[in-house]
Short mmCIF file of C-alpha atoms and ligand atoms in Angstrom, two decimals:
data_model
loop_
_atom_site.label_atom_id
_atom_site.label_comp_id
_atom_site.label_asym_id
_atom_site.label_seq_id
_atom_site.Cartn_x
_atom_site.Cartn_y
_atom_site.Cartn_z
CA UNK A 513 0.00 0.00 0.00
CA UNK A 514 1.01 3.60 -0.68
CA UNK A 515 1.77 5.45 2.58
CA UNK A 516 -0.27 8.67 2.77
CA UNK A 517 -1.18 11.50 5.10
CA UNK A 518 -4.44 13.43 4.68
CA UNK A 519 -4.29 17.12 5.50
CA UNK A 520 -7.89 18.27 5.79
CA UNK A 521 -10.57 20.63 7.11
CA UNK A 522 -13.61 18.35 7.69
CA UNK A 523 -15.95 19.27 6.05
CA UNK A 524 -18.50 16.83 4.61
CA UNK A 525 -16.38 15.69 1.68
CA UNK A 526 -13.22 15.59 3.81
CA UNK A 527 -15.05 13.19 6.15
CA UNK A 528 -15.61 10.72 3.32
CA UNK A 529 -12.03 11.23 2.12
CA UNK A 530 -10.78 10.13 5.56
CA UNK A 531 -13.03 7.05 5.44
CA UNK A 532 -11.83 6.09 1.95
CA UNK A 533 -8.19 6.50 2.95
CA UNK A 534 -8.60 4.54 6.18
CA UNK A 535 -10.39 1.58 4.63
CA UNK A 536 -9.02 1.07 1.13
CA UNK A 537 -6.28 -1.57 1.07
CA UNK A 538 -4.31 0.26 -1.64
CA UNK A 539 -3.25 3.01 0.78
CA UNK A 540 -1.81 3.06 4.29
CA UNK A 541 -3.16 6.09 6.18
CA UNK A 542 -0.30 7.19 8.47
CA UNK A 543 -1.95 10.30 9.96
CA UNK A 544 -4.67 12.91 9.64
CA UNK A 545 -3.63 16.53 10.03
CA UNK A 546 -6.07 19.41 10.24
CA UNK A 547 -6.08 23.05 9.22
CA UNK A 548 -8.45 26.01 9.24
CA UNK A 549 -10.63 26.19 6.15
CA UNK A 550 -14.24 25.09 6.05
CA UNK A 551 -14.31 26.06 9.71
CA UNK A 552 -11.83 27.12 12.42
CA UNK A 553 -9.07 24.64 13.16
CA UNK A 554 -10.65 23.90 16.56
CA UNK A 555 -13.82 22.77 14.76
CA UNK A 556 -12.11 20.90 11.90
CA UNK A 557 -9.96 19.05 14.45
CA UNK A 558 -12.98 18.11 16.54
CA UNK A 559 -14.63 16.94 13.32
CA UNK A 560 -11.65 14.76 12.39
CA UNK A 561 -11.96 13.13 15.83
CA UNK A 562 -15.71 12.70 15.33
CA UNK A 563 -15.22 11.07 11.94
CA UNK A 564 -12.56 8.66 13.19
CA UNK A 565 -14.74 7.78 16.17
CA UNK A 566 -17.92 7.10 14.24
CA UNK A 567 -15.99 5.19 11.56
CA UNK A 568 -14.03 3.11 14.09
CA UNK A 569 -10.70 4.42 12.78
CA UNK A 570 -8.19 3.91 15.57
CA UNK A 571 -4.40 4.03 15.67
CA UNK A 572 -4.20 6.87 13.11
CA UNK A 573 -2.68 9.95 14.80
CA UNK A 574 -4.59 13.23 14.39
CA UNK A 575 -2.71 16.51 14.80
CA UNK A 576 -4.00 20.07 14.62
CA UNK A 577 -2.24 22.57 12.37
CA UNK A 578 -2.51 26.19 11.29
CA UNK A 579 -5.35 28.35 12.57
CA UNK A 580 -5.21 30.89 9.75
CA UNK A 581 -3.87 31.37 6.23
CA UNK A 582 -0.29 32.61 5.78
CA UNK A 583 -1.12 36.23 4.99
CA UNK A 584 -4.83 36.91 4.99
CA UNK A 585 -7.59 36.49 7.56
CA UNK A 586 -9.54 33.23 7.62
CA UNK A 587 -12.92 33.19 5.87
CA UNK A 588 -14.73 29.92 6.68
CA UNK A 589 -17.39 28.15 4.58
CA UNK A 590 -20.21 27.94 7.13
CA UNK A 591 -22.66 28.51 4.27
CA UNK A 592 -21.63 25.15 2.76
CA UNK A 593 -20.70 23.02 5.81
CA UNK A 594 -22.70 24.64 8.63
CA UNK A 595 -21.62 26.20 11.94
CA UNK A 596 -19.96 22.99 13.13
CA UNK A 597 -18.25 22.40 9.79
CA UNK A 598 -19.98 19.02 9.69
CA UNK A 599 -23.67 19.78 10.14
CA UNK A 600 -26.27 17.09 9.53
CA UNK A 601 -25.69 13.85 11.46
CA UNK A 602 -25.56 13.49 15.24
CA UNK A 603 -22.13 12.23 16.21
CA UNK A 604 -21.23 10.17 19.27
CA UNK A 605 -18.85 11.86 21.72
CA UNK A 606 -15.35 11.48 20.22
CA UNK A 607 -13.29 8.73 21.80
CA UNK A 608 -10.12 9.34 19.81
CA UNK A 609 -7.90 12.25 20.81
CA UNK A 610 -5.33 14.43 19.07
CA UNK A 611 -1.63 13.83 19.52
CA UNK A 612 0.33 16.66 21.11
CA UNK A 613 2.29 19.05 18.90
CA UNK A 614 1.65 20.93 15.68
CA UNK A 615 0.55 19.15 12.50
CA UNK A 616 3.66 20.43 10.69
CA UNK A 617 5.88 18.75 13.30
CA UNK A 618 4.00 15.46 12.90
CA UNK A 619 4.32 15.68 9.11
CA UNK A 620 8.05 16.37 9.46
CA UNK A 621 8.49 13.43 11.81
CA UNK A 622 6.60 11.04 9.56
CA UNK A 623 8.53 12.12 6.46
CA UNK A 624 11.83 11.77 8.29
CA UNK A 625 11.13 8.43 9.91
CA UNK A 626 9.05 6.52 7.37
CA UNK A 627 11.19 4.07 5.39
CA UNK A 628 9.58 5.05 2.07
CA UNK A 629 8.70 8.46 0.59
CA UNK A 630 5.18 9.45 1.64
CA UNK A 631 2.33 10.86 -0.47
CA UNK A 632 0.57 13.91 0.96
CA UNK A 633 -3.13 14.34 0.17
CA UNK A 634 -4.24 17.87 1.07
CA UNK A 635 -8.00 18.38 0.84
CA UNK A 636 -8.02 21.85 2.39
CA UNK A 637 -6.20 25.19 2.16
CA UNK A 638 -2.48 24.44 1.73
CA UNK A 639 -1.26 26.39 4.78
CA UNK A 640 0.23 23.38 6.65
CA UNK A 641 1.93 22.02 3.54
CA UNK A 642 3.44 25.41 2.62
CA UNK A 643 4.70 25.83 6.16
CA UNK A 644 6.22 22.33 6.10
CA UNK A 645 8.05 23.03 2.83
CA UNK A 646 9.28 26.40 4.08
CA UNK A 647 10.32 25.33 7.58
CA UNK A 648 11.82 21.97 6.49
CA UNK A 649 12.86 22.32 2.83
CA UNK A 650 14.85 19.08 3.05
CA UNK A 651 11.51 17.28 3.50
CA UNK A 652 10.67 17.82 -0.16
CA UNK A 653 12.79 14.84 -1.18
CA UNK A 654 10.88 12.59 1.23
CA UNK A 655 7.50 13.46 -0.32
CA UNK A 656 6.62 11.04 -3.07
CA UNK A 657 3.98 13.39 -4.41
CA UNK A 658 1.33 15.87 -3.34
CA UNK A 659 -2.09 14.89 -4.66
CA UNK A 660 -4.39 17.74 -3.74
CA UNK A 661 -8.02 18.74 -4.07
CA UNK A 662 -8.07 22.37 -5.09
CA UNK A 663 -8.16 24.77 -7.99
CA UNK A 664 -9.90 24.29 -11.30
CA UNK A 665 -9.17 24.34 -15.01
CA UNK A 666 -12.41 26.28 -15.37
CA UNK A 667 -14.25 28.67 -13.09
CA UNK A 668 -14.28 28.89 -9.31
CA UNK A 669 -16.72 28.24 -6.47
CA UNK A 670 -15.69 31.03 -4.10
CA UNK A 671 -15.27 33.77 -6.63
CA UNK A 672 -16.00 33.59 -10.36
CA UNK A 673 -12.33 32.60 -10.84
CA UNK A 674 -11.16 30.89 -7.64
CA UNK A 675 -11.83 27.59 -5.91
CA UNK A 676 -12.23 27.60 -2.10
CA UNK A 677 -9.03 25.78 -0.99
CA UNK A 678 -6.76 27.89 -3.19
CA UNK A 679 -8.69 31.12 -2.59
CA UNK A 680 -8.53 30.67 1.19
CA UNK A 681 -4.70 30.67 1.15
CA UNK A 682 -3.33 31.61 -2.29
CA UNK A 683 0.22 32.24 -1.04
CA UNK A 684 0.35 28.71 0.41
CA UNK A 685 -0.92 27.19 -2.85
CA UNK A 686 1.69 29.20 -4.77
CA UNK A 687 4.47 27.78 -2.56
CA UNK A 688 3.22 24.23 -3.17
CA UNK A 689 2.93 24.58 -6.97
CA UNK A 690 6.42 26.15 -7.16
CA UNK A 691 8.04 23.65 -4.75
CA UNK A 692 9.37 21.21 -7.32
CA UNK A 693 7.60 18.34 -5.52
CA UNK A 694 5.46 16.36 -8.00
CA UNK A 695 1.95 17.82 -7.67
CA UNK A 696 -1.33 16.39 -8.92
CA UNK A 697 -4.23 18.86 -8.91
CA UNK A 698 -7.75 17.45 -8.62
CA UNK A 699 -9.80 20.57 -9.24
CA UNK A 700 -13.47 21.41 -9.56
CA UNK A 701 -13.49 20.41 -13.24
CA UNK A 702 -12.99 16.77 -12.19
CA UNK A 703 -14.68 16.77 -8.76
CA UNK A 704 -17.88 18.01 -10.39
CA UNK A 705 -17.92 14.62 -12.14
CA UNK A 706 -18.35 12.96 -8.70
CA UNK A 707 -21.98 13.93 -8.10
CA UNK A 708 -23.73 12.28 -5.19
CA UNK A 709 -27.07 11.56 -6.88
CA UNK A 710 -30.01 10.08 -4.93
CA UNK A 711 -28.97 6.64 -6.28
CA UNK A 712 -25.54 7.08 -4.68
CA UNK A 713 -27.03 8.25 -1.38
CA UNK A 714 -29.28 5.18 -1.46
CA UNK A 715 -26.23 2.92 -1.82
CA UNK A 716 -24.86 4.25 1.49
CA UNK A 717 -28.27 3.82 3.17
CA UNK A 718 -28.56 0.30 1.82
CA UNK A 719 -25.40 -0.75 3.66
CA UNK A 720 -27.67 -0.90 6.72
CA UNK A 721 -24.88 0.27 9.05
CA UNK A 722 -24.69 3.26 11.39
CA UNK A 723 -21.80 4.59 9.29
CA UNK A 724 -23.73 4.17 6.04
CA UNK A 725 -26.53 6.27 7.52
CA UNK A 726 -24.07 8.93 8.72
CA UNK A 727 -22.66 9.16 5.17
CA UNK A 728 -26.16 9.45 3.70
CA UNK A 729 -26.96 12.22 6.20
CA UNK A 730 -23.71 14.04 5.40
CA UNK A 731 -24.49 13.89 1.68
CA UNK A 732 -28.07 15.03 2.24
CA UNK A 733 -26.97 18.12 4.21
CA UNK A 734 -24.22 18.83 1.66
CA UNK A 735 -26.75 18.39 -1.14
CA UNK A 736 -29.16 20.91 0.35
CA UNK A 737 -26.32 23.47 0.56
CA UNK A 738 -25.44 22.91 -3.11
CA UNK A 739 -29.08 23.21 -4.05
CA UNK A 740 -29.50 26.46 -2.10
CA UNK A 741 -26.20 28.15 -3.03
CA UNK A 742 -25.58 26.97 -6.57
CA UNK A 743 -28.89 25.51 -7.70
CA UNK A 744 -27.10 22.22 -8.34
CA UNK A 745 -29.40 19.19 -8.00
CA UNK A 746 -26.59 16.94 -6.66
CA UNK A 747 -23.50 17.82 -4.60
CA UNK A 748 -19.97 17.12 -5.91
CA UNK A 749 -17.93 14.94 -3.53
CA UNK A 750 -14.65 16.81 -4.06
CA UNK A 751 -12.08 15.56 -1.57
CA UNK A 752 -12.30 11.75 -2.01
CA UNK A 753 -11.37 12.22 -5.67
CA UNK A 754 -7.79 13.07 -4.61
CA UNK A 755 -7.63 9.95 -2.43
CA UNK A 756 -9.02 7.86 -5.29
CA UNK A 757 -6.27 9.12 -7.60
CA UNK A 758 -3.68 7.68 -5.18
CA UNK A 759 -5.61 4.44 -4.69
CA UNK A 760 -5.83 3.75 -8.42
CA UNK A 761 -4.42 6.36 -10.82
CA UNK A 762 -6.63 4.93 -13.58
CA UNK A 763 -9.73 6.31 -11.78
CA UNK A 764 -8.60 9.91 -12.38
CA UNK A 765 -7.13 10.74 -15.78
CA UNK A 766 -4.59 13.56 -15.80
CA UNK A 767 -2.67 15.73 -18.26
CA UNK A 768 0.66 17.45 -17.61
CA UNK A 769 0.49 21.22 -17.47
CA UNK A 770 2.04 24.34 -16.05
CA UNK A 771 -0.13 25.74 -13.25
CA UNK A 772 0.29 29.21 -11.76
CA UNK A 773 -1.64 30.58 -8.81
CA UNK A 774 -2.88 34.12 -9.39
CA UNK A 775 -1.82 36.15 -6.36
CA UNK A 776 -2.94 39.58 -7.59
CA UNK A 777 -5.56 40.11 -10.27
CA UNK A 778 -8.33 42.65 -9.93
CA UNK A 779 -10.99 39.92 -9.91
CA UNK A 780 -8.94 36.72 -10.06
CA UNK A 781 -6.87 36.34 -6.88
CA UNK A 782 -6.67 32.64 -5.98
CA UNK A 783 -7.39 31.39 -9.50
CA UNK A 784 -5.34 28.47 -10.84
CA UNK A 785 -4.10 29.40 -14.31
CA UNK A 786 -3.70 26.04 -16.10
CA UNK A 787 -1.71 25.99 -19.35
CA UNK A 788 -1.94 22.56 -21.02
CA UNK A 789 -1.23 24.07 -24.45
CA UNK A 790 2.02 25.70 -23.36
CA UNK A 791 1.14 29.30 -24.24
CA UNK A 792 3.33 30.52 -21.41
CA UNK A 793 6.34 28.47 -22.54
CA UNK A 794 6.87 27.08 -19.05
CA UNK A 795 7.60 23.42 -18.28
CA UNK A 796 4.76 21.49 -16.66
CA UNK A 797 4.82 21.61 -12.86
CA UNK A 798 1.69 19.54 -12.25
CA UNK A 799 -0.47 16.72 -13.38
CA UNK A 800 -3.95 18.12 -13.78
CA UNK A 801 -6.95 15.84 -13.37
CA UNK A 802 -9.41 15.99 -16.24
CA UNK A 803 -11.66 12.91 -16.18
CA UNK A 804 -13.16 10.61 -13.56
CA UNK A 805 -14.13 6.95 -13.91
CA UNK A 806 -17.37 7.50 -11.98
CA UNK A 807 -18.30 3.86 -11.57
CA UNK A 808 -14.91 2.82 -10.20
CA UNK A 809 -14.85 5.90 -7.96
CA UNK A 810 -18.20 5.22 -6.31
CA UNK A 811 -17.49 1.48 -6.02
CA UNK A 812 -14.30 2.24 -4.05
CA UNK A 813 -16.04 4.93 -1.94
CA UNK A 814 -19.09 2.83 -1.03
CA UNK A 815 -16.84 -0.23 -0.57
CA UNK A 816 -14.69 1.67 1.94
CA UNK A 817 -17.71 2.69 4.02
CA UNK A 818 -19.02 -0.89 3.87
CA UNK A 819 -15.67 -2.24 5.09
CA UNK A 820 -15.48 0.25 7.97
CA UNK A 821 -19.07 -0.39 9.03
CA UNK A 822 -18.43 -4.12 9.17
CA UNK A 823 -15.47 -3.80 11.55
C1 BDR B 1860 -13.24 22.30 -1.38
O1 BDR B 1860 -13.70 23.30 -0.48
C2 BDR B 1860 -14.21 22.71 0.69
O2 BDR B 1860 -15.39 23.33 1.09
C3 BDR B 1860 -14.39 21.24 0.39
O3 BDR B 1860 -14.16 20.49 1.57
C4 BDR B 1860 -13.35 20.97 -0.66
O4 BDR B 1860 -12.09 20.63 -0.08
C5 BDR B 1860 -14.04 22.39 -2.65
O5 BDR B 1860 -13.85 23.63 -3.25
CA1 CA B 1861 -11.92 20.05 2.25
#
């Protein structure tokens, strides 16, 4: 299995990304680190503990990271994920705790001590990852790749041009894309192919487990937010797409491209400028996801929740 760490801000889709990573035999989840994004880091950390508790994920260290973006104030996504960051289901009191110390220190320790290079899967603003690369530049060689959910080849979901994770901390995303570490970007253009239709929600319900019901409730809350805010009939399950790319690269087709993060721009700060046709004459610095094998994706996702529920 590929050793991975998820750096997240749960978040409805982050919650399912954690479940997929914990249960799928193709990856070995070494840790979950949290960051401010969908909600404050206190809330996203509590939510990571809630998810691990309800899913029976034990023995995976959870560490809390940065409380705000590198340069700008935090703007959370309570409109999408609710006041708790994970509104919808009722969660049991968390029985798994965080480990002491900052997420960046845990990431550094894992990268230093693990016998193989480790894949990082950020599904949140890239603050922790940028801080890791800045504070411990020698770590870069120990990262096999960074497979992130963020950005878009098309339009945004926080501004007309910018996607939430990149928009929330553009300077951090810029550091990651310019780091020289192999980066795969799973942006909105591909995550909007992972729509949780009523048939998909029914597959989670039909598992007949407490966890299956929690997933269905998460998707139902998430779906009502997408309906209300964007008029979309079904919500896109963004974050698990990045995990699925690591599990089986064939699930997420990519093209090589140069990607720049717009840091200024009158209306475009936080946009990912993707150049697959080489207009800018720059060498590719990323693999950019373009197409999803929907059937394989949902089979792995539902299969992971089934496996966890049966434990
Ligand atoms: C991203 O923003 C967050 O709200 C989701 O969890 C996902 O990581 C989608 O733009
Ligand atoms: Ca997220």
